[in-house]
Coordinates of C-alpha atoms in Angstrom, one line a residue:
Chain A
M16 CA 44.7 -34.9 -10.6
T17 CA 42.2 -37.6 -11.1
I18 CA 41.2 -37.3 -14.8
K19 CA 43.5 -38.6 -17.7
V20 CA 43.4 -36.8 -20.9
R21 CA 45.4 -38.4 -23.7
F22 CA 46.1 -36.7 -26.8
F23 CA 47.1 -38.4 -30.2
A24 CA 48.7 -37.6 -33.4
Q25 CA 49.4 -34.1 -34.0
F26 CA 47.5 -32.8 -30.8
R27 CA 50.2 -34.9 -29.0
E28 CA 52.8 -32.7 -30.3
L29 CA 50.9 -29.4 -29.3
F30 CA 50.0 -30.6 -25.5
G31 CA 52.1 -33.7 -24.8
T32 CA 51.2 -36.9 -23.9
D33 CA 48.9 -38.0 -20.9
I34 CA 47.8 -35.2 -18.7
L35 CA 46.7 -35.8 -15.4
T36 CA 44.2 -33.0 -14.1
D37 CA 41.4 -32.1 -11.9
A38 CA 37.8 -31.6 -13.0
P39 CA 37.3 -28.1 -14.0
P40 CA 35.1 -26.0 -11.6
D41 CA 31.8 -26.4 -13.7
G42 CA 32.6 -30.1 -14.3
M43 CA 32.1 -29.9 -17.9
F44 CA 34.0 -31.9 -20.6
I45 CA 34.5 -28.7 -23.0
S46 CA 35.8 -26.7 -20.1
L47 CA 38.3 -29.3 -19.2
I48 CA 39.7 -29.7 -22.7
A49 CA 39.4 -25.7 -23.3
G50 CA 41.5 -25.2 -20.1
I51 CA 44.4 -27.4 -21.3
A52 CA 44.3 -26.0 -24.8
H53 CA 44.4 -22.5 -23.7
S54 CA 48.1 -23.0 -22.7
N55 CA 48.7 -23.5 -26.5
P56 CA 47.1 -21.0 -28.8
E57 CA 47.9 -23.0 -32.0
G58 CA 46.8 -26.1 -30.3
Y59 CA 43.7 -24.5 -29.2
N60 CA 42.6 -23.1 -32.8
A61 CA 43.5 -26.8 -33.9
I62 CA 40.7 -28.1 -31.6
F63 CA 38.1 -25.1 -31.1
D64 CA 36.4 -22.9 -33.9
K65 CA 36.1 -19.3 -33.2
N66 CA 33.0 -19.7 -31.1
G67 CA 34.6 -22.1 -29.0
A68 CA 33.0 -25.2 -30.0
F69 CA 35.0 -28.2 -30.8
L70 CA 35.9 -28.6 -34.7
E71 CA 33.5 -31.0 -36.1
F72 CA 36.4 -33.5 -37.4
V73 CA 38.0 -33.9 -33.8
I74 CA 37.3 -37.2 -32.2
L75 CA 36.4 -37.1 -28.6
M76 CA 36.2 -40.0 -26.4
K77 CA 35.4 -40.5 -22.8
N78 CA 36.0 -43.9 -21.0
G79 CA 36.1 -45.5 -24.4
K80 CA 32.8 -44.1 -25.9
R81 CA 32.8 -41.6 -28.5
I82 CA 31.3 -38.1 -27.6
D83 CA 29.2 -36.6 -30.3
N84 CA 30.5 -33.3 -30.8
S85 CA 27.2 -31.7 -30.8
D86 CA 26.8 -33.3 -27.3
A87 CA 30.1 -32.2 -26.1
A88 CA 28.9 -28.9 -24.5
A89 CA 26.6 -31.1 -22.5
T90 CA 28.9 -33.8 -21.4
T91 CA 30.2 -33.8 -17.8
V92 CA 33.6 -35.3 -16.6
A93 CA 34.2 -37.0 -13.3
D94 CA 37.0 -38.4 -11.2
D95 CA 38.9 -41.3 -12.8
D96 CA 37.3 -40.5 -16.2
D97 CA 39.9 -41.5 -19.1
I98 CA 39.4 -38.9 -21.8
A99 CA 41.0 -38.9 -25.3
V100 CA 41.2 -36.4 -28.1
F101 CA 42.6 -36.7 -31.4
P102 CA 42.4 -35.5 -35.2
P103 CA 41.9 -38.1 -37.7
V104 CA 44.8 -38.4 -39.9
A105 CA 43.8 -38.3 -43.5
G106 CA 47.0 -38.9 -45.7
G107 CA 47.8 -42.1 -47.6
Chain B
M26 CA 46.2 -77.1 -55.7
L27 CA 49.5 -75.3 -55.1
S28 CA 51.9 -75.9 -57.8
P29 CA 55.6 -77.2 -57.0
R30 CA 56.7 -73.4 -57.7
E31 CA 54.0 -72.1 -55.4
R32 CA 54.9 -74.5 -52.5
G33 CA 58.5 -73.1 -52.8
R34 CA 57.7 -69.4 -53.2
Y35 CA 55.6 -69.7 -50.3
M36 CA 57.3 -72.1 -48.1
R37 CA 58.2 -69.7 -45.2
Q38 CA 54.5 -69.0 -44.6
L39 CA 52.8 -72.4 -45.4
E40 CA 53.3 -73.5 -41.6
L41 CA 51.5 -70.3 -40.5
L42 CA 48.8 -70.7 -43.2
D43 CA 48.6 -74.3 -44.0
D44 CA 47.6 -75.4 -47.6
E45 CA 44.0 -74.1 -47.1
G46 CA 45.1 -70.6 -46.1
Q47 CA 47.2 -70.2 -49.1
E48 CA 44.7 -71.6 -51.3
R49 CA 42.2 -69.1 -49.8
L50 CA 44.8 -66.2 -50.6
K51 CA 45.3 -67.5 -54.2
A52 CA 41.4 -67.8 -54.8
A53 CA 40.9 -64.0 -53.2
H54 CA 40.7 -60.7 -54.9
I55 CA 41.5 -57.7 -53.3
F56 CA 40.8 -54.2 -54.3
I57 CA 43.4 -51.5 -53.2
G58 CA 42.3 -47.9 -53.7
G59 CA 45.3 -46.1 -54.4
A60 CA 48.9 -46.8 -55.4
G61 CA 50.5 -44.3 -53.2
G62 CA 52.2 -44.2 -49.8
L63 CA 49.8 -46.8 -48.2
G64 CA 49.0 -48.8 -51.5
S65 CA 52.5 -49.5 -52.1
P66 CA 53.5 -51.3 -48.8
V67 CA 49.9 -52.9 -49.2
A68 CA 50.2 -54.2 -52.6
I69 CA 53.7 -55.2 -52.4
Y70 CA 53.2 -57.4 -49.3
L71 CA 49.8 -58.9 -50.6
A72 CA 51.4 -59.6 -53.9
A73 CA 54.3 -61.4 -52.1
A74 CA 52.0 -63.2 -50.0
G75 CA 50.1 -64.8 -53.0
I76 CA 46.9 -63.0 -53.2
G77 CA 45.5 -64.3 -56.4
T78 CA 44.1 -61.2 -57.9
I79 CA 44.9 -57.5 -57.0
T80 CA 43.0 -54.7 -58.4
I81 CA 44.7 -51.6 -57.9
V82 CA 43.4 -48.0 -58.9
D83 CA 45.0 -44.8 -59.2
R84 CA 44.5 -41.7 -61.4
D85 CA 47.9 -39.8 -60.9
M86 CA 51.6 -40.2 -62.6
V87 CA 54.7 -40.6 -60.7
D88 CA 56.0 -37.4 -59.4
Q89 CA 59.5 -36.9 -58.0
T90 CA 57.9 -35.8 -54.8
N91 CA 56.2 -39.2 -54.4
L92 CA 59.6 -41.1 -54.2
N93 CA 60.2 -40.6 -50.4
R94 CA 57.1 -43.0 -49.6
Q95 CA 55.5 -44.6 -52.7
I96 CA 57.9 -47.6 -52.9
L97 CA 56.1 -49.3 -55.7
H98 CA 57.7 -46.6 -58.1
V99 CA 61.1 -45.8 -58.6
D100 CA 63.2 -42.8 -60.2
R101 CA 62.8 -44.0 -63.9
D102 CA 59.1 -44.2 -63.3
I103 CA 58.7 -40.3 -63.0
G104 CA 56.1 -39.1 -65.5
R105 CA 54.5 -42.8 -66.1
D106 CA 51.2 -43.5 -65.1
K107 CA 51.5 -44.8 -61.3
T108 CA 49.0 -47.9 -62.4
A109 CA 51.7 -48.8 -65.3
S110 CA 54.7 -48.8 -62.7
A111 CA 52.6 -50.5 -60.0
E112 CA 51.6 -53.4 -62.3
E113 CA 55.2 -53.7 -63.4
H114 CA 56.8 -53.8 -60.0
L115 CA 53.9 -56.3 -58.7
R116 CA 54.5 -58.8 -61.7
A117 CA 57.9 -58.6 -60.9
I118 CA 57.5 -59.4 -57.5
N119 CA 55.2 -62.2 -58.1
P120 CA 54.4 -63.4 -61.6
D121 CA 52.1 -66.1 -60.5
I122 CA 49.4 -63.7 -59.5
T123 CA 46.9 -61.6 -61.5
V124 CA 47.4 -58.1 -61.3
R125 CA 44.5 -55.5 -62.5
A126 CA 46.0 -52.1 -62.6
I127 CA 43.3 -49.5 -63.6
N128 CA 44.1 -46.0 -64.3
A129 CA 40.8 -44.1 -63.1
T130 CA 39.4 -41.7 -60.6
I131 CA 37.3 -43.6 -58.2
R132 CA 33.9 -41.6 -58.5
R133 CA 30.5 -42.8 -57.1
E134 CA 29.4 -43.7 -60.8
N135 CA 32.3 -46.1 -61.3
A136 CA 33.3 -47.3 -57.6
A137 CA 31.2 -50.5 -57.5
D138 CA 32.4 -51.3 -61.1
L139 CA 35.8 -50.8 -60.2
V140 CA 35.6 -52.9 -57.0
G141 CA 33.8 -55.6 -58.9
S142 CA 33.8 -59.0 -57.4
A143 CA 36.6 -58.1 -54.9
N144 CA 36.7 -60.1 -51.4
G145 CA 38.2 -56.9 -49.5
I146 CA 38.6 -53.3 -50.1
V147 CA 41.8 -51.7 -48.8
D148 CA 41.6 -48.0 -48.2
A149 CA 44.9 -46.5 -49.4
M150 CA 43.5 -43.0 -50.5
D151 CA 44.7 -39.6 -49.6
N152 CA 41.4 -37.9 -48.7
F153 CA 38.2 -38.7 -46.7
G154 CA 35.9 -38.1 -49.8
T155 CA 36.9 -41.3 -51.6
R156 CA 37.2 -42.9 -48.3
Y157 CA 33.4 -42.4 -47.5
L158 CA 32.8 -43.7 -50.9
L159 CA 34.6 -46.8 -50.8
N160 CA 33.0 -47.4 -47.2
D161 CA 29.6 -46.9 -48.6
I162 CA 30.4 -49.6 -51.5
A163 CA 31.9 -52.0 -48.8
L164 CA 28.7 -51.5 -46.9
A165 CA 26.2 -51.9 -49.8
H166 CA 28.0 -54.9 -51.1
R167 CA 29.0 -56.3 -47.8
I168 CA 32.8 -56.5 -48.4
P169 CA 35.3 -56.0 -45.5
F170 CA 37.1 -52.5 -45.7
F171 CA 40.7 -52.1 -44.5
H172 CA 41.3 -48.5 -43.3
G173 CA 44.4 -46.7 -43.0
A174 CA 45.7 -43.1 -43.2
V175 CA 49.2 -41.4 -42.3
H176 CA 50.3 -38.1 -41.3
G177 CA 53.9 -37.3 -40.3
F178 CA 55.0 -40.0 -38.2
Y179 CA 51.3 -40.8 -37.3
G180 CA 49.0 -43.3 -38.5
Q181 CA 45.5 -45.0 -38.0
A182 CA 44.0 -48.2 -39.4
T183 CA 40.9 -50.3 -38.4
T184 CA 39.0 -53.2 -40.1
I185 CA 35.5 -52.7 -41.0
I186 CA 33.1 -55.6 -41.4
P187 CA 29.9 -54.6 -42.6
D188 CA 26.8 -55.0 -40.3
T189 CA 29.1 -56.2 -37.9
T190 CA 31.5 -53.4 -36.8
A191 CA 31.5 -49.6 -36.8
C192 CA 32.1 -48.3 -40.2
L193 CA 34.3 -45.6 -41.1
R194 CA 31.7 -42.7 -40.7
C195 CA 31.0 -44.1 -37.4
I196 CA 34.6 -43.4 -36.3
V197 CA 35.5 -40.5 -38.3
P198 CA 32.0 -38.8 -38.8
A199 CA 33.6 -35.6 -40.4
A200 CA 36.5 -35.3 -42.7
P201 CA 39.3 -33.2 -41.6
P202 CA 40.4 -30.3 -43.7
K203 CA 42.4 -31.3 -47.1
E204 CA 45.9 -30.6 -46.7
T205 CA 49.2 -31.8 -48.4
T206 CA 50.6 -33.9 -45.7
Q207 CA 54.1 -34.4 -44.6
V208 CA 54.7 -38.2 -44.3
I209 CA 57.9 -40.3 -43.3
G210 CA 57.6 -43.1 -45.8
A211 CA 58.2 -45.6 -43.1
T212 CA 55.0 -44.5 -41.3
A213 CA 53.0 -45.5 -44.4
G214 CA 55.1 -48.8 -44.1
V215 CA 53.8 -49.4 -40.7
I216 CA 50.3 -48.7 -41.5
G217 CA 50.4 -50.4 -44.7
S218 CA 51.9 -53.4 -43.3
L219 CA 49.1 -53.5 -40.7
Q220 CA 46.5 -53.4 -43.4
A221 CA 48.0 -56.1 -45.4
T222 CA 48.3 -58.2 -42.3
E223 CA 44.6 -57.8 -41.5
V224 CA 43.8 -58.9 -45.2
I225 CA 45.6 -61.9 -44.7
K226 CA 44.1 -62.7 -41.5
Y227 CA 40.6 -62.0 -42.5
L228 CA 41.1 -64.3 -45.8
T229 CA 42.6 -67.1 -43.9
G230 CA 40.5 -66.7 -40.7
R231 CA 43.4 -66.3 -38.4
G232 CA 44.0 -64.2 -35.3
R233 CA 42.0 -61.2 -33.8
L234 CA 40.9 -58.5 -36.4
L235 CA 41.2 -54.8 -35.8
A236 CA 37.4 -55.1 -35.4
N237 CA 36.0 -52.1 -33.4
R238 CA 39.4 -51.2 -32.7
L239 CA 41.3 -48.2 -33.9
V240 CA 44.8 -48.5 -33.8
L241 CA 46.7 -45.0 -33.5
W242 CA 50.3 -45.3 -34.3
D243 CA 52.9 -42.7 -32.9
G244 CA 56.2 -43.1 -34.5
M245 CA 57.8 -40.4 -32.4
Q246 CA 57.0 -42.2 -29.5
A247 CA 57.1 -45.8 -31.0
K248 CA 53.9 -46.2 -29.3
A249 CA 50.7 -47.6 -30.6
D250 CA 47.3 -47.1 -28.6
E251 CA 44.1 -48.8 -29.4
I252 CA 40.8 -46.8 -29.2
V253 CA 37.7 -49.1 -28.9
V254 CA 35.1 -47.9 -31.2
E255 CA 31.6 -49.0 -31.8
R256 CA 28.8 -48.6 -34.1
N257 CA 26.7 -45.3 -34.2
P258 CA 22.8 -46.2 -34.6
D259 CA 22.6 -42.8 -36.0
C260 CA 25.2 -43.1 -38.4
P261 CA 24.4 -41.7 -41.8
A262 CA 26.4 -44.4 -43.9
C263 CA 25.5 -47.6 -41.8
G264 CA 23.1 -46.6 -39.0
D265 CA 19.3 -47.7 -38.5
R266 CA 17.8 -44.9 -40.8
S267 CA 20.7 -45.1 -43.3
P268 CA 20.0 -46.2 -46.8
H269 CA 22.0 -49.2 -46.3
K270 CA 20.2 -50.4 -43.5
R271 CA 16.8 -49.6 -45.5
R272 CA 18.4 -51.7 -48.4
H273 CA 19.2 -54.7 -46.3
T274 CA 16.4 -55.0 -43.8

């Protein structure tokens, strides 16, 4: 249980707050988030498109650094990583 | 020079800002894009604080469904232009300032003219299309840009200093889908108050701005988190190959 995943805004309602978890077997960022998201179909569809890629507006952070969505499929995770996933809110 | 009347009006903040800080507010011109949920608290607090000139732009009329959050407008304003009720309300709060309320749609063709000589642009919009446009104007004219957005009990805010901090497109590269959002009025109050505080800090040179920091407010948990953000060298709006960079280098 060494990776912390934090969801914010509406994603927090879908998945809860801070989640502590192990790295996925393949060590990939996208597998980590997909593994959590599969527990909630509504939540999964709020983060991933029908091809299993991150929706373009979802903001992904690893250890305080943004991960470009196009790089997410090639990004790895490791012990002690701090991951943040959230949608920008848009209302005014 | 502050008049005796102004000295009385601002007595309870003059020790915080000093005469010089209050004079800076008086000399400032702030542009507020939107007279809705965020624009209401931003405009009210900036007017009350003594910002000398406030330009507020909106294109809509007051609708009954606005009134849970858009506190510039009241029941009798339903059917009026939001700019009309905003101007009336702000003048009533502080008759010593200048309010320019402009009924217009902010578009690429008119945005720079609407912003004019403003010292700061407050993002009180309800869509990312216009937010990106105001972000571009802020970058092009090197005007600080105070971003805020809300949804339900959630909100976010950051302060963008062109050529120094991440811009809005660095932080939110792609707009979320348009939706008619549910919003608790008090959430807009929290985020709008943050934006107004940032404007006052920027103008008076006080405190630590929300520069390269995105505040995420969760009203359900009564918790504020902070995400550190940074400039994206490949950002289409402010990155090394953007029109903005080519213009200014």
